[in-house]
Amino acid sequence: MGQRPAIAWMTGLSGAGKSTIADAVDRALTEAGRSTMVLDGDNLRQGLNRDLGFTAADRIENIRRAAEAARLMAEAGLVVIVSLISPFRAERADARAIVGDIPFLEVFIDTPLSVCEARDPKGLYDQARAGKIPNFTGISAPYEAPTEPDLALQTRDQAVADSAQPLIAALFRLSAHAPGRPA
């Protein structure tokens, strides 16, 4: 395949910019000849994880399944970009453990709650504040921000391309060939 596998695990609140950055990173890597796959939380919940709700137990299982899928894809040689709220530190650590020796970057999309609420095109935060959506991360359910992420990306005052650039660079480094190995 001409590359090393790697996993970038993006975490952050709803509306932080995870999916937008994942798409930009995917596009940049693909244009440069890398083989990639994006695992987006919304897409996973429409398919593989459609049987899960938003209880703490279901969120934990959602993260476990995403990590297992990311591991399988990386074992096939892909650079995997996971875009998932993944609100709990312990489960993000479990995801890192599940992937084993595959290079893994925990990427915090560090966007203030107020900015996420202002960006909310579906009105989910308003619905959550009105009590219409139970267990909504950041409102009625906790979000545990990473204490030591491998990367922290700011989306508040930056264009998507600028926010994505450090992750693009990191994934290029991680997925490059080892010295002496054929491309």
C-alpha atoms as one frame of an Amber mdcrd trajectory, in Angstrom:
protein
   0.000   0.000   0.000   3.018   2.249   0.302   2.340   3.620   3.756   2.314
   2.775   7.437  -1.075   2.577   9.156  -2.044   5.122  11.800  -5.130   6.204
  13.711  -6.140   9.769  14.552  -8.875   9.772  17.208 -10.603  13.157  17.254
 -12.635  14.022  20.322 -14.642  17.118  21.188 -18.118  18.468  21.734 -20.880
  18.329  19.151 -20.272  21.200  16.748 -16.573  21.490  17.612 -15.507  20.817
  14.029 -14.489  17.149  14.199 -16.273  16.013  11.035 -15.206  19.089   9.080
 -11.562  18.610  10.062 -11.787  14.853   9.385 -13.001  15.569   5.858 -10.206
  18.103   5.256  -7.551  15.722   6.575  -8.965  12.839   4.547  -8.984  14.950
   1.373  -5.389  16.161   1.882  -4.033  12.685   2.593  -5.952  11.084  -0.282
  -4.747  13.760  -2.727  -1.192  12.951  -1.615  -1.690   9.255  -2.341  -2.425
   7.932   1.154  -5.183   5.332   1.598  -7.551   6.528   4.294 -10.883   5.863
   5.964 -12.998   8.214   8.055 -15.082   6.736  10.860 -17.572   9.466  11.737
 -19.769   9.164  14.807 -22.952  10.123  12.978 -22.315   7.528  10.263 -21.436
   4.817  12.781 -24.671   5.457  14.661 -26.685   5.021  11.453 -25.130   1.623
  10.744 -22.766  -0.391  12.917 -23.956   1.245  16.147 -27.619   1.887  15.326
 -28.686  -0.365  18.203 -27.032   1.947  20.746 -28.565   4.881  22.555 -26.874
   7.615  24.537 -26.667   6.148  28.026 -23.217   5.994  29.586 -23.051   2.242
  28.862 -24.073   2.748  25.232 -21.514   5.521  24.747 -18.817   3.231  26.131
 -19.857   0.469  23.710 -19.964   2.970  20.832 -16.343   3.894  21.533 -15.285
   0.245  21.874 -16.841  -0.703  18.542 -15.293   2.309  16.811 -11.877   1.391
  18.200 -12.227  -2.221  17.036 -13.268  -1.063  13.547 -10.388   1.440  13.425
  -7.938  -1.305  14.438  -9.183  -3.635  11.696  -8.867  -0.890   9.086  -5.399
   0.086  10.265  -4.325  -3.566  10.235  -5.350  -3.520   6.553  -2.861  -0.668
   6.074  -5.145   2.363   6.149  -4.716   5.706   7.852  -7.914   5.901   9.911
  -9.461   9.186  11.016 -11.999   8.721  13.802 -14.390  11.604  14.443 -16.389
  10.866  17.554 -17.409  12.872  20.623 -16.059  10.033  22.817 -16.739  11.949
  26.028 -14.921   9.766  28.566 -11.150   9.778  29.195 -11.109   6.147  30.331
 -12.758   4.929  27.143 -10.403   6.959  24.956  -7.560   5.264  26.841  -9.269
   1.910  26.199  -9.476   2.777  22.481  -5.731   3.413  22.475  -5.192   0.044
  24.182  -7.452  -1.781  21.698  -5.362  -0.614  18.724  -2.182  -1.934  20.342
   1.061  -1.002  18.591  -0.592   0.926  15.753   0.391   4.613  15.962  -2.503
   6.419  17.675  -3.010  10.162  18.072  -5.601  11.489  20.481  -6.663  14.800
  18.923  -8.681  17.232  21.025 -10.835  19.561  18.963 -10.759  22.304  21.561
 -13.793  24.477  20.899 -15.656  26.293  23.683 -19.221  25.189  24.384 -20.516
  28.657  23.484 -18.959  28.398  20.008 -20.353  24.883  19.518 -23.817  26.117
  20.463 -23.561  29.062  18.067 -22.591  26.716  15.213 -25.410  24.250  15.886
 -27.421  24.111  12.608 -29.772  21.373  13.863 -30.682  23.168  17.080 -29.556
  20.215  19.185 -28.163  22.348  22.001 -31.435  24.320  22.253 -33.350  21.041
  22.377 -30.986  19.664  25.029 -31.307  22.804  27.163 -35.093  22.507  26.865
 -34.876  18.927  28.161 -35.970  17.397  24.849 -32.699  15.496  24.318 -31.569
  13.597  27.410 -27.914  12.743  28.031 -26.607  15.407  25.644 -22.848  15.772
  26.014 -21.832  19.148  27.408 -25.342  19.964  28.646 -26.920  17.074  30.565
 -24.076  14.567  30.203 -20.397  15.153  30.967 -17.550  15.681  28.555 -14.105
  14.928  29.962 -11.596  16.948  27.959  -8.247  15.240  27.396  -5.614  16.264
  29.914  -2.662  15.334  27.660  -3.811  14.965  24.048  -1.253  14.218  21.378
  -2.612  17.245  19.492  -5.040  20.015  20.422  -6.629  21.872  17.527  -8.395
  25.196  17.912 -11.352  25.875  15.636 -12.720  29.003  17.242 -10.848  31.607
  15.201  -9.151  29.566  12.472 -10.159  28.412   9.029 -10.655  24.654   8.684
  -7.501  24.303   6.585  -5.437  26.017   9.274  -7.007  23.931  12.048  -6.418
  20.694  10.125  -2.803  21.371   9.124  -1.070  20.092  12.301  -3.002  16.815
  12.074  -2.281  16.459   8.359   1.443  16.946   9.056   1.409  14.467  11.949
  -0.335  11.796   9.885   2.083  12.285   6.991   4.977  11.670   9.412   3.344
   8.644  11.039   2.326   7.010   7.767   5.659   7.535   5.995   7.744   4.484
   5.095  10.383   3.208   7.419  13.932   3.873   6.154  15.106   1.143   3.808
  11.606  -0.159   3.045  10.274   0.002  -0.504   7.479   2.435  -1.284
